XYZ file of C-alpha atoms in Angstrom:
429
model
C -34.099 -0.372 -11.060
C -31.568 2.566 -12.700
C -31.680 4.522 -9.367
C -30.907 1.367 -8.075
C -28.301 -0.037 -9.792
C -26.794 4.024 -10.304
C -27.044 3.624 -6.256
C -24.896 0.446 -5.867
C -21.950 1.326 -8.555
C -21.995 4.526 -6.132
C -21.237 2.540 -3.315
C -19.092 -0.257 -5.116
C -16.939 2.413 -6.220
C -16.115 4.028 -2.776
C -15.638 1.131 -1.174
C -13.055 -0.077 -3.697
C -11.566 3.567 -3.073
C -11.804 2.536 0.961
C -9.773 -0.559 0.309
C -7.167 0.969 -2.341
C -6.284 4.099 0.432
C -5.668 1.689 2.974
C -3.078 -0.748 1.002
C -1.863 2.820 -0.305
C -1.669 3.844 3.554
C 0.390 0.646 4.670
C 2.865 2.051 1.971
C 2.475 6.026 2.770
C 2.768 5.581 6.794
C 6.108 6.625 6.629
C 5.360 10.016 5.348
C 1.531 10.917 6.245
C -0.877 10.086 8.983
C -3.651 8.118 8.824
C -5.309 11.556 9.455
C -4.333 12.627 6.433
C -4.794 9.537 4.367
C -8.800 9.457 5.654
C -8.875 13.203 4.849
C -7.819 12.397 1.176
C -10.477 9.225 1.191
C -13.247 11.286 2.363
C -12.580 14.149 0.252
C -12.271 12.117 -2.658
C -15.196 10.403 -1.681
C -17.810 12.818 -1.512
C -16.323 14.646 -5.216
C -17.214 10.760 -6.511
C -20.138 11.218 -5.509
C -20.826 14.267 -6.596
C -19.934 13.322 -10.233
C -21.708 10.077 -9.955
C -25.561 11.633 -9.218
C -28.529 10.967 -10.938
C -32.000 13.314 -11.684
C -35.252 12.810 -12.375
C -36.569 14.919 -15.715
C -38.987 16.273 -14.747
C -38.337 16.705 -10.757
C -35.275 19.083 -9.842
C -34.505 16.549 -7.653
C -31.141 15.179 -7.407
C -29.840 11.541 -5.992
C -25.939 10.609 -4.615
C -24.094 8.798 -1.197
C -22.684 12.384 -0.130
C -24.562 11.783 3.197
C -22.096 8.190 3.898
C -18.719 9.990 3.855
C -20.307 12.539 5.577
C -22.104 10.330 8.294
C -18.030 8.390 8.242
C -16.006 11.753 8.861
C -18.197 13.262 10.676
C -18.484 9.728 13.414
C -15.124 8.672 13.182
C -12.866 11.222 12.100
C -14.451 14.470 14.234
C -14.471 16.182 11.034
C -18.125 16.656 10.358
C -18.101 20.933 9.922
C -15.019 20.953 7.366
C -16.942 18.147 5.415
C -20.047 20.650 5.569
C -18.565 22.976 4.709
C -17.148 21.791 1.375
C -20.643 20.087 0.913
C -22.258 23.026 0.929
C -19.727 24.872 -0.720
C -20.222 22.527 -3.934
C -23.998 22.594 -3.898
C -23.690 26.383 -3.438
C -21.869 26.137 -6.647
C -25.818 24.605 -8.490
C -27.117 27.605 -6.854
C -28.758 29.284 -4.161
C -31.829 27.315 -3.669
C -34.878 25.338 -1.360
C -32.329 22.448 -1.907
C -28.978 25.010 -0.655
C -30.432 26.151 2.252
C -31.991 22.507 3.402
C -28.480 21.151 2.560
C -27.282 23.907 4.968
C -29.573 23.494 7.606
C -29.223 19.147 7.772
C -25.401 19.232 6.864
C -24.385 22.077 9.209
C -26.607 20.883 11.897
C -25.046 17.133 11.912
C -21.918 18.713 11.640
C -22.561 20.150 14.887
C -23.384 17.135 16.443
C -21.028 14.697 15.422
C -18.342 17.255 16.281
C -19.729 17.119 20.048
C -21.011 13.119 20.362
C -17.026 11.785 18.120
C -15.041 11.672 21.472
C -18.507 9.659 22.683
C -18.566 7.444 19.274
C -15.227 6.310 19.405
C -15.314 4.815 23.120
C -18.603 2.819 22.236
C -17.549 -1.158 20.927
C -17.145 -2.097 17.220
C -20.515 -3.275 16.919
C -22.143 -0.168 18.986
C -20.318 2.143 16.345
C -21.606 0.129 13.122
C -25.071 0.142 14.771
C -25.008 3.648 15.483
C -23.749 4.811 11.960
C -26.248 2.409 10.453
C -29.261 4.532 12.508
C -28.346 7.373 11.745
C -27.811 7.026 8.337
C -32.017 5.575 8.378
C -32.835 8.853 10.576
C -31.032 11.141 7.983
C -32.318 9.757 5.362
C -35.667 9.266 6.136
C -35.736 13.188 7.492
C -34.791 13.859 3.662
C -37.495 11.918 2.272
C -40.043 14.368 3.772
C -38.550 18.003 2.729
C -37.576 16.910 -0.658
C -41.166 15.555 -1.402
C -40.273 11.871 -1.932
C -43.374 10.290 -0.809
C -45.260 12.432 -3.379
C -43.180 11.784 -6.415
C -44.847 10.212 -9.900
C -42.241 8.669 -10.595
C -40.630 5.414 -9.193
C -41.291 6.341 -5.539
C -41.025 2.894 -4.108
C -37.725 2.363 -6.045
C -36.771 6.339 -4.803
C -37.199 5.425 -0.927
C -35.545 1.812 -1.534
C -32.085 3.605 -2.063
C -33.109 6.221 0.120
C -33.993 4.609 3.307
C -32.381 0.506 2.496
C -29.098 1.012 0.279
C -27.971 4.393 2.107
C -28.049 2.585 5.488
C -26.593 -0.939 4.143
C -23.801 1.357 2.382
C -22.432 2.844 5.818
C -22.972 -0.303 7.557
C -21.124 -1.834 4.918
C -18.198 1.342 5.284
C -18.124 1.269 9.168
C -17.770 -2.855 9.333
C -14.544 -2.089 6.734
C -13.899 0.510 8.486
C -13.727 -1.537 12.323
C -11.703 -4.422 10.517
C -8.780 -2.181 9.110
C -8.421 -0.743 12.610
C -8.748 -3.741 14.272
C -6.155 -5.039 11.961
C -3.670 -2.132 12.494
C -3.739 -1.851 16.641
C -3.246 -6.207 16.051
C 0.160 -5.630 14.003
C 1.015 -2.696 16.428
C 0.878 -4.923 19.002
C 2.811 -8.202 17.845
C 5.386 -5.556 17.001
C 5.317 -4.416 20.444
C 5.460 -7.907 21.910
C 8.364 -8.610 19.323
C 10.339 -5.860 20.240
C 9.807 -6.823 24.289
C 10.502 -10.072 23.693
C 13.765 -9.491 21.711
C 14.708 -7.155 24.553
C 14.305 -9.441 27.488
C 15.721 -12.200 25.419
C 18.403 -10.419 24.184
C 18.928 -8.089 28.221
C 18.998 -11.857 29.716
C 21.576 -13.072 27.163
C 24.101 -10.151 27.964
C 23.447 -10.415 31.423
C 24.248 -14.074 31.567
C 27.037 -13.753 29.251
C 28.701 -10.812 31.500
C 28.079 -12.752 34.636
C 29.889 -15.601 33.832
C 33.243 -13.964 33.715
C 33.019 -11.166 36.471
C 31.814 -14.092 38.967
C 34.734 -15.748 37.755
C 37.022 -12.941 37.870
C 35.506 -11.888 41.269
C 36.308 -15.621 42.730
C 40.040 -15.327 41.772
C 39.753 -11.407 43.765
C 38.707 -13.405 46.541
C 41.905 -15.973 46.117
C 43.763 -12.739 45.924
C 42.773 -11.548 49.418
C 44.633 -14.370 50.994
C 47.840 -13.819 52.333
C 48.465 -18.123 52.354
C 49.101 -17.881 48.166
C 52.439 -18.350 46.667
C 53.851 -15.634 44.170
C 53.492 -17.524 40.921
C 50.079 -18.043 41.684
C 49.218 -14.370 42.074
C 50.472 -13.534 39.022
C 48.641 -16.588 37.723
C 45.302 -15.349 38.582
C 45.799 -11.387 38.148
C 46.047 -12.444 34.302
C 42.963 -15.263 34.742
C 41.304 -12.322 35.548
C 42.505 -9.698 33.042
C 41.370 -12.200 30.435
C 37.610 -12.490 32.131
C 37.210 -8.691 32.384
C 38.574 -8.938 28.772
C 35.536 -11.030 27.538
C 33.042 -9.156 29.312
C 34.238 -6.197 27.530
C 34.293 -7.719 24.643
C 30.508 -9.104 24.557
C 29.505 -5.053 25.472
C 31.929 -4.551 22.396
C 29.895 -6.692 19.937
C 26.731 -5.275 21.699
C 27.818 -2.128 20.796
C 28.789 -3.304 17.562
C 25.375 -4.782 16.488
C 22.925 -1.653 17.860
C 25.273 0.294 16.251
C 27.955 -0.026 13.645
C 29.405 3.342 13.293
C 30.152 3.381 9.756
C 30.959 6.989 9.819
C 32.832 7.027 6.781
C 33.323 5.490 3.445
C 36.388 4.345 1.160
C 37.272 2.657 -1.608
C 37.862 -1.018 -0.732
C 39.770 -3.625 -2.772
C 38.056 -6.450 -2.108
C 41.162 -8.551 -2.943
C 43.366 -6.794 -0.819
C 41.106 -6.567 2.095
C 40.396 -9.875 1.951
C 44.121 -11.014 1.520
C 44.027 -8.928 5.121
C 41.426 -11.160 6.323
C 42.651 -14.392 5.532
C 46.382 -13.658 6.525
C 45.494 -13.101 9.815
C 43.006 -15.926 10.675
C 46.058 -18.906 8.686
C 47.094 -19.190 12.278
C 43.702 -19.934 13.636
C 43.347 -22.319 10.202
C 45.964 -24.441 10.949
C 45.085 -25.008 14.152
C 41.764 -26.176 13.394
C 43.603 -28.215 10.126
C 41.510 -25.908 7.837
C 42.647 -24.916 4.444
C 42.233 -21.709 3.118
C 41.751 -21.468 -1.158
C 41.496 -18.468 -2.439
C 39.854 -16.987 -5.542
C 39.556 -13.627 -6.451
C 38.639 -11.429 -9.448
C 41.383 -8.562 -9.698
C 39.875 -4.897 -9.600
C 37.066 -5.658 -7.612
C 35.916 -3.257 -5.369
C 32.846 -1.832 -3.295
C 32.802 1.497 -0.658
C 32.585 1.082 2.640
C 34.378 1.086 6.220
C 37.616 -0.795 6.332
C 37.780 -2.119 10.092
C 34.004 -2.980 9.848
C 34.544 -4.332 6.959
C 37.681 -6.824 8.512
C 35.647 -7.472 11.479
C 32.405 -8.252 9.571
C 34.301 -11.490 7.681
C 36.745 -12.335 9.746
C 34.051 -13.288 12.020
C 32.224 -15.575 9.496
C 35.520 -16.979 8.560
C 36.026 -17.977 11.957
C 32.616 -19.311 12.393
C 33.643 -21.291 9.043
C 36.831 -22.508 10.271
C 34.818 -23.177 13.844
C 32.605 -25.636 11.917
C 35.512 -27.347 10.779
C 37.105 -29.301 14.210
C 38.496 -32.162 12.273
C 40.209 -30.202 9.180
C 38.104 -28.984 5.773
C 38.713 -26.778 3.495
C 37.407 -22.389 3.402
C 36.874 -21.109 0.104
C 36.742 -17.597 -0.023
C 35.818 -16.173 -3.976
C 34.768 -12.831 -5.207
C 32.547 -12.970 -8.179
C 30.656 -9.649 -10.243
C 27.410 -9.204 -12.113
C 25.880 -5.748 -11.915
C 26.952 -6.143 -8.392
C 29.899 -7.944 -6.710
C 29.525 -10.605 -4.300
C 32.073 -12.300 -1.608
C 31.218 -16.162 -1.386
C 32.439 -17.596 2.264
C 32.234 -21.091 1.514
C 33.271 -24.245 3.837
C 32.934 -28.236 4.465
C 31.828 -28.337 7.877
C 28.699 -29.550 9.753
C 26.069 -27.379 7.710
C 22.977 -26.555 9.407
C 19.533 -27.048 9.466
C 16.262 -24.824 7.521
C 15.392 -23.383 11.450
C 18.827 -22.549 12.076
C 19.730 -20.484 9.313
C 16.210 -19.005 9.389
C 17.123 -18.104 12.733
C 20.864 -16.688 11.637
C 21.021 -12.922 12.959
C 18.149 -13.188 15.452
C 19.985 -11.244 19.185
C 21.514 -13.621 20.821
C 21.167 -16.925 19.031
C 23.974 -19.366 17.925
C 24.678 -22.455 16.177
C 27.592 -23.490 18.947
C 24.980 -23.854 21.653
C 25.995 -22.649 24.920
C 29.599 -22.391 23.400
C 28.561 -19.494 21.857
C 26.925 -16.168 21.904
C 25.319 -15.136 18.960
C 26.632 -11.516 19.010
C 29.095 -12.211 15.932
C 26.661 -13.064 13.661
C 24.472 -10.269 14.860
C 27.489 -7.748 13.648
C 27.995 -9.038 10.804
C 24.112 -8.674 9.459
C 24.447 -5.288 11.158
C 27.850 -4.318 9.883
C 26.086 -5.833 6.196
C 23.377 -3.146 6.100
C 25.519 -0.303 6.829
C 27.272 -0.768 4.191
C 24.069 -0.996 1.733
C 24.692 -5.469 1.342
C 22.483 -8.124 1.483
C 23.590 -11.476 2.800
C 22.224 -14.953 1.583
C 23.061 -17.837 3.634
C 23.380 -21.641 1.866
C 23.497 -24.987 4.146
C 23.578 -28.345 4.002
C 23.888 -31.388 7.002
C 26.778 -32.787 6.620
C 28.513 -31.061 3.745
C 28.700 -27.569 4.700
C 27.734 -23.407 4.596
C 27.713 -20.846 1.803
C 27.026 -17.134 3.241
C 26.974 -15.071 -0.029
C 27.195 -11.703 1.390
C 26.980 -8.817 -2.093
C 27.244 -5.432 -1.882
C 26.879 -2.346 -4.931
C 29.510 -2.465 -7.597
C 32.266 0.478 -7.614
C 33.846 0.196 -11.422
C 37.609 0.012 -11.104
C 38.626 2.695 -12.457
C 36.374 4.924 -10.450
C 38.743 3.177 -7.685
C 41.528 3.555 -9.025
C 40.472 7.275 -9.614
C 39.426 7.544 -5.605
C 43.077 5.977 -4.186
C 44.795 7.677 -6.011
C 43.265 11.048 -5.136
C 43.054 9.669 -1.483
C 47.139 9.464 -1.853
C 47.550 12.753 -3.071
C 45.736 14.164 0.064
C 47.743 12.569 2.283
C 50.957 13.269 0.721
């Protein structure tokens, strides 16, 4: 039973290595192709097979599982000649004898065969590929039992035959089955990603079309009215004003989409949070007064980050504007900064709040909590800008109690910030 245990142990190492290679490949696929990862797996598998060999005392025959990764690589990857060359080279290091020439004959011949039929093999169904792999491994093992004289071994010939004719084909089938499952998983993930992208493009296209068509339809209607000679000069001026506003609305939709797809943060500069947020609050004071909203500012002096000033203002104008509009009956909007290892900006309102589903969908293409009144572009732009400035967004909300946006950025130390601002002022002067 010693040889059987040895083969099962070797086979378990190959399976564990395959699964580990797949998990590592998922993390490294940005840098390495699946082809390169598979080639590395096969080479390491062959090395393991050469390390964990078994030799019966008194008989110059070495047993291992090298044919399993060779057959898998030759059929699935089409690199049989490369693997055969590696096997022959390693076998040659052990000595040029009868076993070496049999290795050249078997592996060289099968390498050429696998190389020729690899494309045909990959066109078969998964079940056909698994069965074909098992049958080829069995026939290869069966042929070796004659040339190596296994039939006439005095020592545990039944165990050797079991290891050669049963364990190796079963091992090849198991590894082939795992590979088919991995291939199916990768294909399923790619189809899912593709379908989601198509769905997002369709939804975005429909939303853009809808949001642009509305103001254009209104503008076309008033242009037709302008063509009438019966309108007064006062109405003529009023219609022109409406047309300009509608066209600006369509332009704003397009600009918001462009800001989402490309935030255009060309250069980063030091920003004092208190100074920048005070400007945003001042800008939104008229809107807050109209909605009976009181803005409370709690700033930690000296806190700073690196970013684009214009995009920073655009980001927080969108967030605070949404917060104010969520309080039509009035309320309190709190703008606060806090610092730990990073710098956080908290925007708290006492508005209507959001459900869990609404929070999870924030930032999706053209999803708005305002229903037909909103496009969702504003919050999309917010997420895009925050990502571009290396920040994160965390949202907490409760129906009837309000919403808190927590935007976190890498901290820029106050002394470093003052130094950079001084250098900038000197250059400008």
